Structure formats: C-alpha cells, structure tokens
PDB file of C-alpha atoms and ligand atoms in Angstrom:
ATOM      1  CA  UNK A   1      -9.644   4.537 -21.471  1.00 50.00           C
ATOM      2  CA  UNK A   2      -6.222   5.109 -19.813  1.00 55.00           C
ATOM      3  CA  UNK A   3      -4.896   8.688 -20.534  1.00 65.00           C
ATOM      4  CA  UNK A   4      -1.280   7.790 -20.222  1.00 73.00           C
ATOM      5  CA  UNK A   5      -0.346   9.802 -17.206  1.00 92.00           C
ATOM      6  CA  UNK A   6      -2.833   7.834 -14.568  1.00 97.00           C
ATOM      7  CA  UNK A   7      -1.836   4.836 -12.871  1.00 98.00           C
ATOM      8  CA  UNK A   8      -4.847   4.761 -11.025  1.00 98.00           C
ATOM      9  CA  UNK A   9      -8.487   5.126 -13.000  1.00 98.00           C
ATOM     10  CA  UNK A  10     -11.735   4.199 -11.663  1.00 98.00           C
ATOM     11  CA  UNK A  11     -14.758   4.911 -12.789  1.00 98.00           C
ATOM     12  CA  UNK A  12     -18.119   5.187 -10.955  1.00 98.00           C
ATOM     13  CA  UNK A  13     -16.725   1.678  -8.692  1.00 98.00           C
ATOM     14  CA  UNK A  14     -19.589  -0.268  -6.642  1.00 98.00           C
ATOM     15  CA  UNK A  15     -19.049  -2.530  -3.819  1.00 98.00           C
ATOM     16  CA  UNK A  16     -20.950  -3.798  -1.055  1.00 98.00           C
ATOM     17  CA  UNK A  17     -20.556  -6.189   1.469  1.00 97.00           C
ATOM     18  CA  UNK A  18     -23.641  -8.414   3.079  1.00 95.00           C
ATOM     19  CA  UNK A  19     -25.595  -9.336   0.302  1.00 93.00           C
ATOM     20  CA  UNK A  20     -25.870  -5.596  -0.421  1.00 93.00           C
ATOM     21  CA  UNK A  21     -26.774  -4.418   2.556  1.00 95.00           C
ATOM     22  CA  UNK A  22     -23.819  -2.457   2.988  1.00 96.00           C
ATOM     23  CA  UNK A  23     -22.358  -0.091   0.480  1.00 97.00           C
ATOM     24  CA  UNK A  24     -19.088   0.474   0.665  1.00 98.00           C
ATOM     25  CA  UNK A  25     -18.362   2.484  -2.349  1.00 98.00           C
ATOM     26  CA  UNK A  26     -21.166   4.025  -4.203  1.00 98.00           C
ATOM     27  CA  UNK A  27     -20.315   4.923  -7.487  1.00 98.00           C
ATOM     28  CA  UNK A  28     -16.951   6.379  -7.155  1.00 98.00           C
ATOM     29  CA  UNK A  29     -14.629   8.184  -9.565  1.00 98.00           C
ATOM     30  CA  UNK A  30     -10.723   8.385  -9.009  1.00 98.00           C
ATOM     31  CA  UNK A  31      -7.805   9.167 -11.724  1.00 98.00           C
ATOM     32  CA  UNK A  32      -3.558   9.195  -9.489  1.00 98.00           C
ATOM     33  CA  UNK A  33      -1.176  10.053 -11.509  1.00 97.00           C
ATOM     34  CA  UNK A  34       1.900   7.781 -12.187  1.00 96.00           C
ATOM     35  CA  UNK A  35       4.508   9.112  -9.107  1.00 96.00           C
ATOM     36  CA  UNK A  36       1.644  10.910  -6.852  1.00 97.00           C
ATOM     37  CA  UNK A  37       1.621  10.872  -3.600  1.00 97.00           C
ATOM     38  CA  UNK A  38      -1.894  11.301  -2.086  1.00 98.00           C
ATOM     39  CA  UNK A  39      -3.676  11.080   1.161  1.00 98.00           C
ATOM     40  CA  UNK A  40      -7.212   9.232   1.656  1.00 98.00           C
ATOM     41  CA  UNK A  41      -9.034  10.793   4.507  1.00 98.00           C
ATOM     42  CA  UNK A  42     -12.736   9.756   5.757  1.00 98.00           C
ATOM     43  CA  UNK A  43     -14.133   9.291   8.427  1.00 97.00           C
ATOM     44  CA  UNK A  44     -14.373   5.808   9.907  1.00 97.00           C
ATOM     45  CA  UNK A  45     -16.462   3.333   7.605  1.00 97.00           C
ATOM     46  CA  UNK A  46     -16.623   6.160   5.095  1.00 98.00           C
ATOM     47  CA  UNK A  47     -15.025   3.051   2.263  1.00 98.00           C
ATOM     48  CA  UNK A  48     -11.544   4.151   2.725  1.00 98.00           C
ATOM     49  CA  UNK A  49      -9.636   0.488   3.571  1.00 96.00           C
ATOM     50  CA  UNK A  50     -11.996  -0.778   0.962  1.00 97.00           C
ATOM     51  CA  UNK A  51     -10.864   1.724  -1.925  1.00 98.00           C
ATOM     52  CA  UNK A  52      -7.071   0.799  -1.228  1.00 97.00           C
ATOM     53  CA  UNK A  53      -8.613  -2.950  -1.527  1.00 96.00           C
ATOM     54  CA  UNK A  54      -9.807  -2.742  -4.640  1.00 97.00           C
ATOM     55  CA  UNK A  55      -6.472  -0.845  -6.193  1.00 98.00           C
ATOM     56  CA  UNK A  56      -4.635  -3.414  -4.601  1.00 96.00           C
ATOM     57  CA  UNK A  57      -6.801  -6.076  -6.140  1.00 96.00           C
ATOM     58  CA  UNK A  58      -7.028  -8.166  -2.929  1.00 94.00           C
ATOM     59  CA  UNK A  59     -10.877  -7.770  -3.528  1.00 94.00           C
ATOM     60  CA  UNK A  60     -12.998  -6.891  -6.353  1.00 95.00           C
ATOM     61  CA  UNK A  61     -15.263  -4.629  -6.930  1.00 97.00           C
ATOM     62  CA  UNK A  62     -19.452  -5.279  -8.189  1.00 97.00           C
ATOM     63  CA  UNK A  63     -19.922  -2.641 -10.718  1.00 97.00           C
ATOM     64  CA  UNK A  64     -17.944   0.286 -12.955  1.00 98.00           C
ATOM     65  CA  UNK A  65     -14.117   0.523 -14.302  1.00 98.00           C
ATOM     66  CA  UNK A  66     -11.251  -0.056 -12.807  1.00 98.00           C
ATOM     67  CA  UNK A  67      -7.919   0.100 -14.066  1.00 98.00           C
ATOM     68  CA  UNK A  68      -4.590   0.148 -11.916  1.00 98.00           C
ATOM     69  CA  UNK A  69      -1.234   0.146 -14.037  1.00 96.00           C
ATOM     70  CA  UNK A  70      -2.875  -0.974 -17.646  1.00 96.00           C
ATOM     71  CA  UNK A  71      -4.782  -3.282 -15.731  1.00 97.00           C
ATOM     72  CA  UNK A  72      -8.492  -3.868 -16.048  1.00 97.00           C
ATOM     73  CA  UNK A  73      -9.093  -5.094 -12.612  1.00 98.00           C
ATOM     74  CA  UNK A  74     -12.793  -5.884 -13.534  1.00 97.00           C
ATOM     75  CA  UNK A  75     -12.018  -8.554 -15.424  1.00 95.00           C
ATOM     76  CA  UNK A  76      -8.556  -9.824 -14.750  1.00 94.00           C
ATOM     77  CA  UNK A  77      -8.637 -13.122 -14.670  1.00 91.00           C
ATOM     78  CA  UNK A  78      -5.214 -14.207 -12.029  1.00 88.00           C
ATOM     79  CA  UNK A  79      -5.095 -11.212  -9.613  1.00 91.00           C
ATOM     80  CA  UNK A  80      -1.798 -12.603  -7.945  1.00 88.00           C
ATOM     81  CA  UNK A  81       1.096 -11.730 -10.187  1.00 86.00           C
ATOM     82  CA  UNK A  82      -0.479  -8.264 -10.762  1.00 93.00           C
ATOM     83  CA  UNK A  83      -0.567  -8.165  -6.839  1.00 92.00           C
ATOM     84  CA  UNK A  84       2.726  -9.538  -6.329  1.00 86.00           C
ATOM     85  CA  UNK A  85       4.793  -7.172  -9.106  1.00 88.00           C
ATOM     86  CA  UNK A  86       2.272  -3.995  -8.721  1.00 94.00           C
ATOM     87  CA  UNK A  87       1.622  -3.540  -5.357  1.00 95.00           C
ATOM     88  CA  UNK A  88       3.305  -2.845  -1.832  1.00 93.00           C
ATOM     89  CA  UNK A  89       1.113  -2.802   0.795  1.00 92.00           C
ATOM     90  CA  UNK A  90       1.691  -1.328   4.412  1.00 90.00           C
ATOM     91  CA  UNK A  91      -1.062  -1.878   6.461  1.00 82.00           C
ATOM     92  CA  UNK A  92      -1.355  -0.784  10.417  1.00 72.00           C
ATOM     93  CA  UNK A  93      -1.083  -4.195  11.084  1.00 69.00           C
ATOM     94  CA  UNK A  94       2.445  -5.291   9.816  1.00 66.00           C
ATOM     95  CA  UNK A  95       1.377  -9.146   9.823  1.00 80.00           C
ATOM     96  CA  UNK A  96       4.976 -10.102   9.529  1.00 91.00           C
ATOM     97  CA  UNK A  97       5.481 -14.191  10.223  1.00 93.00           C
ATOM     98  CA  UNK A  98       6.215 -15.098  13.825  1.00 92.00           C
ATOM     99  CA  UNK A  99       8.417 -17.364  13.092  1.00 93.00           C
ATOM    100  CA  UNK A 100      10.378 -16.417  10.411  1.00 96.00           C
ATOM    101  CA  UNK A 101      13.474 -14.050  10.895  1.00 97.00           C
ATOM    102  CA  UNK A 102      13.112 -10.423   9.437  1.00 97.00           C
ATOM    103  CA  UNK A 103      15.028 -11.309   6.320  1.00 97.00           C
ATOM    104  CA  UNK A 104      12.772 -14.124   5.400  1.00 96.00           C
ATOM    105  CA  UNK A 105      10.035 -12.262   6.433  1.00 95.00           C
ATOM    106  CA  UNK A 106      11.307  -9.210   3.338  1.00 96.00           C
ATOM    107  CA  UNK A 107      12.083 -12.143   1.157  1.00 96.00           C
ATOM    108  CA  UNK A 108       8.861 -13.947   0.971  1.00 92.00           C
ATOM    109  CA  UNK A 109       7.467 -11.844  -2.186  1.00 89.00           C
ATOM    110  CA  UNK A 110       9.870 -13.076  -4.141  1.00 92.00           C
ATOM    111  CA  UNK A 111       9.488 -16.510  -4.279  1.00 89.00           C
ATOM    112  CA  UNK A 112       6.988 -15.780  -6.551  1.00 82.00           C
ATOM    113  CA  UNK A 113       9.584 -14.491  -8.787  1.00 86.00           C
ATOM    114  CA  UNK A 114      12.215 -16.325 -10.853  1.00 90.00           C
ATOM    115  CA  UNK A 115      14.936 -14.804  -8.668  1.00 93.00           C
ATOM    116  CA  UNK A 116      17.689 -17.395  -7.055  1.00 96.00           C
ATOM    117  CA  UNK A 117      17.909 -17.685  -3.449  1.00 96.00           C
ATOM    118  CA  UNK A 118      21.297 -15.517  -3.504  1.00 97.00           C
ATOM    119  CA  UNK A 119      19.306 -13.129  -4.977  1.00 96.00           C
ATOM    120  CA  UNK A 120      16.281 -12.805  -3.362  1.00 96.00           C
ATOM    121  CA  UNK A 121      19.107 -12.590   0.107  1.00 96.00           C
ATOM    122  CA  UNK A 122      20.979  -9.602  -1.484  1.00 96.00           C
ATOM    123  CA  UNK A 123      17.556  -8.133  -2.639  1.00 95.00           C
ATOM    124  CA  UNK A 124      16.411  -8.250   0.914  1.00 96.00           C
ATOM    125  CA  UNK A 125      19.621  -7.549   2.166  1.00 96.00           C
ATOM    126  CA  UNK A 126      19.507  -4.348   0.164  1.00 92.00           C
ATOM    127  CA  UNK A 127      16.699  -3.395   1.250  1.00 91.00           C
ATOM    128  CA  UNK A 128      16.730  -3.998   5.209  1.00 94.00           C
ATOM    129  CA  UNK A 129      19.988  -1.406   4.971  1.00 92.00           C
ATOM    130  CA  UNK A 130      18.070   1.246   3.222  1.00 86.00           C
ATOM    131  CA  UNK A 131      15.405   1.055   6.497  1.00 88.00           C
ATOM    132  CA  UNK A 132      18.429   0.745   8.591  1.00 90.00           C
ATOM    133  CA  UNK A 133      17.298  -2.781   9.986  1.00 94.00           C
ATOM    134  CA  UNK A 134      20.925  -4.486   8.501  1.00 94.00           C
ATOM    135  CA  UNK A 135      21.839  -5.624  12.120  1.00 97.00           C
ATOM    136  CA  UNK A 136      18.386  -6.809  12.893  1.00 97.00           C
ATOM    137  CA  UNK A 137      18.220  -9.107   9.993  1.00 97.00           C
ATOM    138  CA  UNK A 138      18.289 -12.303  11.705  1.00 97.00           C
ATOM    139  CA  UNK A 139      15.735 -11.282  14.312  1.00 97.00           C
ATOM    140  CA  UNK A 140      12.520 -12.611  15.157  1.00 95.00           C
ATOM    141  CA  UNK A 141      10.243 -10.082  14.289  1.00 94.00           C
ATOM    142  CA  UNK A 142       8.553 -10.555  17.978  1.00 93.00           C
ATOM    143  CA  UNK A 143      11.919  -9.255  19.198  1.00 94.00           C
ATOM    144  CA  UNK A 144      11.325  -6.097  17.535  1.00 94.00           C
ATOM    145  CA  UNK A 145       9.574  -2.542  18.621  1.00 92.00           C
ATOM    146  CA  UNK A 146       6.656  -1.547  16.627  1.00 88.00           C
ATOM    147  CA  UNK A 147       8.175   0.966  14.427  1.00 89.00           C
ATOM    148  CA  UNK A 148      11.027  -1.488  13.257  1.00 92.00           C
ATOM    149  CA  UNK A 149       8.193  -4.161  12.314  1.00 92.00           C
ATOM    150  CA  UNK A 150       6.613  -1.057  10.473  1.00 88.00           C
ATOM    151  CA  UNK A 151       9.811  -1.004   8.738  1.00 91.00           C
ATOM    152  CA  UNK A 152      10.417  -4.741   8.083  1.00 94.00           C
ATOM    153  CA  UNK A 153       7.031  -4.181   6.618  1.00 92.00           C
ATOM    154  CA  UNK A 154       8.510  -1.126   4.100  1.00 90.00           C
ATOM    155  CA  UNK A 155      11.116  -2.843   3.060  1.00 92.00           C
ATOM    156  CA  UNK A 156       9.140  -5.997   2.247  1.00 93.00           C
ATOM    157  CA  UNK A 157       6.681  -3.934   0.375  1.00 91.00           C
ATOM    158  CA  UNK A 158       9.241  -3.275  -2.235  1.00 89.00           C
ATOM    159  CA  UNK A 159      11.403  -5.864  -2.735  1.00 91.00           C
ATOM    160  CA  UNK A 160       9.740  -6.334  -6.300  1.00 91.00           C
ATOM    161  CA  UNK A 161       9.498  -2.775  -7.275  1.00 90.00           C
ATOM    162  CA  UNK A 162       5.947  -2.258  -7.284  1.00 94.00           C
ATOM    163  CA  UNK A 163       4.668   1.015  -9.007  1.00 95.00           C
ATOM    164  CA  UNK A 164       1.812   1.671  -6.354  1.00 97.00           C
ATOM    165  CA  UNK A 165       2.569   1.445  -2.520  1.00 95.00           C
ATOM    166  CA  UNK A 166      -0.975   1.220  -0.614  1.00 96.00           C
ATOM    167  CA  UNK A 167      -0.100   2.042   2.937  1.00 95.00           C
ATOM    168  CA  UNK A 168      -3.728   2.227   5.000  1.00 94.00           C
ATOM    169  CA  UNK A 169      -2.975   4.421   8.324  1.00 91.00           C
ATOM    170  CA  UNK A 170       0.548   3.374   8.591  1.00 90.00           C
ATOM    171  CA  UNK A 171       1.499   4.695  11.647  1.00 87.00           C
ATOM    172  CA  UNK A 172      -1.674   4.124  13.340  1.00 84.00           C
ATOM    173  CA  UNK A 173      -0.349   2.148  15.973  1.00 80.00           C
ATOM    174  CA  UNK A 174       2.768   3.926  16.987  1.00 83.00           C
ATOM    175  CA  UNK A 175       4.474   6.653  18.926  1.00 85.00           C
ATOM    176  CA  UNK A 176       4.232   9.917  16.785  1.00 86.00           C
ATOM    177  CA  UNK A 177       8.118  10.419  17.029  1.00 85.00           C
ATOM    178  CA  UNK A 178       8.250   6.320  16.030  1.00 84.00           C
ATOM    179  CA  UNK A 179       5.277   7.704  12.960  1.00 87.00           C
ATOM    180  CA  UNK A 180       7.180  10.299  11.725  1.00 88.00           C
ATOM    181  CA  UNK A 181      10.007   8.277  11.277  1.00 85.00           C
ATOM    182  CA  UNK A 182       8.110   6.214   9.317  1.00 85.00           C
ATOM    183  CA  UNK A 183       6.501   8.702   7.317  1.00 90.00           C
ATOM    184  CA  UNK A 184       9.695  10.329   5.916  1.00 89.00           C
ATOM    185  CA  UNK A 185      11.182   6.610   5.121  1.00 86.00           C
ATOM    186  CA  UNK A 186       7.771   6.585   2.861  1.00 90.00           C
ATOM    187  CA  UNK A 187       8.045   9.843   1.391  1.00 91.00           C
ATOM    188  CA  UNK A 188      11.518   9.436   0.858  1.00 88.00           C
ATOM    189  CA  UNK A 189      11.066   6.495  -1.144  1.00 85.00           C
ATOM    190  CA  UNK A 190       8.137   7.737  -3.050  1.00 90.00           C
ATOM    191  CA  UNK A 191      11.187  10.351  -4.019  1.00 90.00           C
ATOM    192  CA  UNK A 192      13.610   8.106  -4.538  1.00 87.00           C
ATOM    193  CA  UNK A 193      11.813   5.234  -6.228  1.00 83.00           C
ATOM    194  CA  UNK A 194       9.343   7.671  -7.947  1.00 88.00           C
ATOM    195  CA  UNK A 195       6.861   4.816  -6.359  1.00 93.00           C
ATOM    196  CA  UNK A 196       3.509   5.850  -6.642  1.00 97.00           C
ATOM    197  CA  UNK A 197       1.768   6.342  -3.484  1.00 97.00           C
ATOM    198  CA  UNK A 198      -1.606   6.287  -1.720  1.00 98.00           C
ATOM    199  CA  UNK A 199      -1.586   6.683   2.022  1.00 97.00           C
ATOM    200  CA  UNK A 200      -4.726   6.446   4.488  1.00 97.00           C
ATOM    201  CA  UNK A 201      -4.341   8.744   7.087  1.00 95.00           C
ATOM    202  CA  UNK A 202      -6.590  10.429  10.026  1.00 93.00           C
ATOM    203  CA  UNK A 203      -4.231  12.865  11.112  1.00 92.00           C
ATOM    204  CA  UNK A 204      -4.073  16.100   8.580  1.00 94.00           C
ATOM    205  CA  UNK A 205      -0.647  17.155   9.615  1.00 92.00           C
ATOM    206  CA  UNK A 206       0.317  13.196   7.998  1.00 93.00           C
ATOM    207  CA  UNK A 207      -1.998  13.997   5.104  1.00 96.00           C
ATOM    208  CA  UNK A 208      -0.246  17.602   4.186  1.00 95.00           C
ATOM    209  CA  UNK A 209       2.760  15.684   3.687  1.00 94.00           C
ATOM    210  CA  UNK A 210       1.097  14.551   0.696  1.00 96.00           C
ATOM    211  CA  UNK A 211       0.940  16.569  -3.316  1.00 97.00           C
ATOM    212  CA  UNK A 212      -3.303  16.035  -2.664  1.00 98.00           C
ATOM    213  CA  UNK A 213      -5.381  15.522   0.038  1.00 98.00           C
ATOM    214  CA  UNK A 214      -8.576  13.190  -1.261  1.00 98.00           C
ATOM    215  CA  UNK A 215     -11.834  13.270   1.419  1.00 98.00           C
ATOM    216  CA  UNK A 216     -13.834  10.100   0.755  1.00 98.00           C
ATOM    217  CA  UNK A 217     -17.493  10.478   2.335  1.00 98.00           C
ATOM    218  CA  UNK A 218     -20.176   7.222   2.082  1.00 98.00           C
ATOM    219  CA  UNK A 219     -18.040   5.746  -0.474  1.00 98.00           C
ATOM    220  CA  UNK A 220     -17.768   8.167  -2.410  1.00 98.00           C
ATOM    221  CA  UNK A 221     -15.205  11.092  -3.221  1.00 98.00           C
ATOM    222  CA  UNK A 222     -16.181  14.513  -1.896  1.00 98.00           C
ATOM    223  CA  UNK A 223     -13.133  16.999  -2.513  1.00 97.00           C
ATOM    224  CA  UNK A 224      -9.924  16.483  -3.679  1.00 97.00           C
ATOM    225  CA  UNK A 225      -6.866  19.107  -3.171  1.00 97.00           C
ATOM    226  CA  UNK A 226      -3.678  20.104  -3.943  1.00 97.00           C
ATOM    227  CA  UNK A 227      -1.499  20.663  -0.663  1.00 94.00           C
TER     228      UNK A 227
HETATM  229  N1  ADP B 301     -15.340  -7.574   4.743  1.00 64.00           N
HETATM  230  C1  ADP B 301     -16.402  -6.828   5.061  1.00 64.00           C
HETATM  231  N2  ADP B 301     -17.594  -7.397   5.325  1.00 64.00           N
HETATM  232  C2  ADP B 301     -18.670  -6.648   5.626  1.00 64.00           C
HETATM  233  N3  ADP B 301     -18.660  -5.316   5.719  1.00 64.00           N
HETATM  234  C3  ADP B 301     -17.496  -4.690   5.474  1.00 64.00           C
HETATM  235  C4  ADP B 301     -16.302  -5.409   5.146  1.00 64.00           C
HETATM  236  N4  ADP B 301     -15.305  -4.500   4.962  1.00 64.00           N
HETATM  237  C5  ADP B 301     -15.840  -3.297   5.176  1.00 64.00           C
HETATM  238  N5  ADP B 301     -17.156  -3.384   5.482  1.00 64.00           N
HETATM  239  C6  ADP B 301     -18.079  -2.268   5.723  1.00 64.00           C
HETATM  240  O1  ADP B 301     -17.975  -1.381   4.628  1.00 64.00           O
HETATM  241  C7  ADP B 301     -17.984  -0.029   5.050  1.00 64.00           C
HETATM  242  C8  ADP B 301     -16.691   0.655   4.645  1.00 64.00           C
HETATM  243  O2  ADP B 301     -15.626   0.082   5.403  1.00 64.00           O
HETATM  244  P1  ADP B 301     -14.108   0.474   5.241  1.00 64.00           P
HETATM  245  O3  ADP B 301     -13.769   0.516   3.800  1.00 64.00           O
HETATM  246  O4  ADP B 301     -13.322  -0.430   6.094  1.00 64.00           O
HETATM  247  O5  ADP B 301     -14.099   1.969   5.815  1.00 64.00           O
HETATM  248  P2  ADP B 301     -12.903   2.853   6.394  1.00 64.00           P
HETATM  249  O6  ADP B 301     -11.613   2.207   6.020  1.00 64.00           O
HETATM  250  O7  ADP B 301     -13.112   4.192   5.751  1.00 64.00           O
HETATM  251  O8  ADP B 301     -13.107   2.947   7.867  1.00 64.00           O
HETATM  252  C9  ADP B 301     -18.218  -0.072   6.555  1.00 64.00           C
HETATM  253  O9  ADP B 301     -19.589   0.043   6.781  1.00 64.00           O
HETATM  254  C10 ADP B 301     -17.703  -1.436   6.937  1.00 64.00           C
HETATM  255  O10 ADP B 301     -18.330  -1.890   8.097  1.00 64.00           O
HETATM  256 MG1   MG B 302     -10.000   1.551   7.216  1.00 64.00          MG
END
C-alpha cells in the first residue's frame, strides 16, 4: 500500500479506550512524508497523544491500516525492536532515571543493540555534545533545570538513529526562552539528520515552525496545511 515517499500511512485507524466507551480515534486517515516535519494540533482529548501512540507503536490500534516505516503495525508481531530502532520519543514528561547519571540515562536504548559498552559511551558521548550537555554528563538528572532534562531527553531519543522522532508538546513544561531553545535543537536536527518529525504542539507560533500544520478534531483529521 506504501507509495514510497510516506513514512507514515494510516488508514481509517480506530481506537478506543473503556470497553469502547471512549473513542479516541474514529476512523482516521494520515500519509508524512519520509523527512517532514509536521505539527499535531487539537484541542485537549481531541486523540492527539493517542495518534503519536499508535505511530510509535507503544499501543495498538482496534481497526484500519497502519503502516510506519514498511511496517504493518496492525499485525506486527514484537513491537520492541521496531520501537527501539524507529522511534525517538520526547514527551513533556522527560522520565529520565533518578538514579542514573545523564550519560546512562542517553545510553540505555542501546543496550538493546549489539553495540559494546565503549561504544554505546562514545555514542552517548557524541550525542550529549551536540545538545551541549558534555560537562553535565555525569550528573544526576535531578541536578538538572528542566530544559537540560528536555535535552538529555533529545539526545537519548536518537542515539539509534530512528527515522521518526514523536515529540508530544515538548516544551510544555518550560520557560518559552528555555522552549525555544528546545525547539530549534529539534528542528535543527530534523535538518541535520533529515529525521522525520511529528511534533504536538498548542501554541501556533511552535506549530508554524513546522512544513504542515495537521488539526485533529474527535479523533479524527480536520485540515491539514502547508505553512
Ligand atoms: N489510557 C487511556 N485510558 C482511557 N482513556 C484514555 C486513555 N488515553 C486517552 N484516553 C481518552 O481518549 C481521548 C483522547 O485522548 P488523548 O489522545 O490523550 O487526547 P489529546 O492528546 O488530544 O489531549 C480522551 O477522551 C482521553 O480521555
Ligand atoms: Mg495529549
């Protein structure tokens, strides 16, 4: 069904929640290019965190088509590896380990990999410079402000090169000079990294910063447009 140039295809996608009594998504259709960057925008309850869910196969979906980088999500048996090598997430809520430092904390989605230790280090290593966290590295990440957890939280997102980064209101919970830093780390990457990237947002000035701005209403998609 794939066309070649989506990453992202879903086709009329169910889901509810409480034996049915709530319907999350109601039959919705979505094709992202490979490299976009788009912005979800809803209001509250409108299926937004759920949508982002199902791409990022931490939950699946009842009814309809969905396929995330030549993946039939459907009917998949092992979600985790596609999770693990796919996906980046970066959620409002950085849940970053207490009691690990900040370079264990990036390393952790590797040791899924077949990477040695020296590598995953360098990997993360790598990484924490490019977010400018290099002298924070051996940090408890309780020590740190809320936009460098945000940040740990980047750079962990991509230590295994995903090709989607699902980032659901990522600056939510911070200053707006702390957000925008944020947001031009993420659009710098999706640059970079030609990363594919779908960002939940509430503020339109955040959303314009995407290629297309996508309005989800009752689980379902009402508009989508170019910036
Ligand atoms: N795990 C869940 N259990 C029950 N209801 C849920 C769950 N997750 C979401 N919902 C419900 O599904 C609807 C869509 O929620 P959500 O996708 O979180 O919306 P949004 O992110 O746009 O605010 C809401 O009515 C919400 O209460
Ligand atoms: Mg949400």
């Amino acid at each position: 069904m794939n066309n070649g140039n989506n990453i992202i295809e879903i086709r009329n996608l169910k889901k509810s929640y409480d034996k049915g009594k709530i319907n999350a998504l109601n039959g919705l259709d979505l094709e992202i290019k490979k490299g976009e960057f788009v912005s979800i925008m809803g209001p509250s309850g409108s299926g937004k965190s759920t949508l982002l869910n199902m791409i990022g196969a931490l939950d699946r979906g009842d009814e309809g088509s969905i396929e995330v980088a030549g993946v039939d999500l459907m009917h998949k048996s092992s979600l985790n590896e596609f999770r693990s090598t796919e996906i980046g997430f970066v959620f409002q809520m950085h849940n970053l380990i207490p009691n690990l430092t900040v370079l264990e904390n990036v390393e952790i989605p590797m040791y899924e990999t077949k990477l040695s230790s020296k590598e995953m280090h360098q990997r993360a290593l790598e990484l924490l410079k490019s977010v400018n966290l290099e002298d924070k590295i051996d940090q408890n990440p309780t020590k740190l402000s809320g936009g460098e957890r945000q940040r740990v939280a980047i750079a962990r997102a991509l230590v295994n090169h995903p090709s989607i980064i699902l980032a659901d209101e990522p600056t939510g919970a911070l200053d707006s000079k702390t957000g925008d830093i944020i947001l031009s780390l993420l659009k710098e990457l999706h640059q970079k990294e030609r990363v594919t990237l779908v960002m939940v947002t509430h503020e339109p000035y955040v959303a314009q910063m995407a290629g297309r701005i996508i309005n989800v209403l009752d689980g379902r998609i009402e508009s989508s447009n170019l910036t």
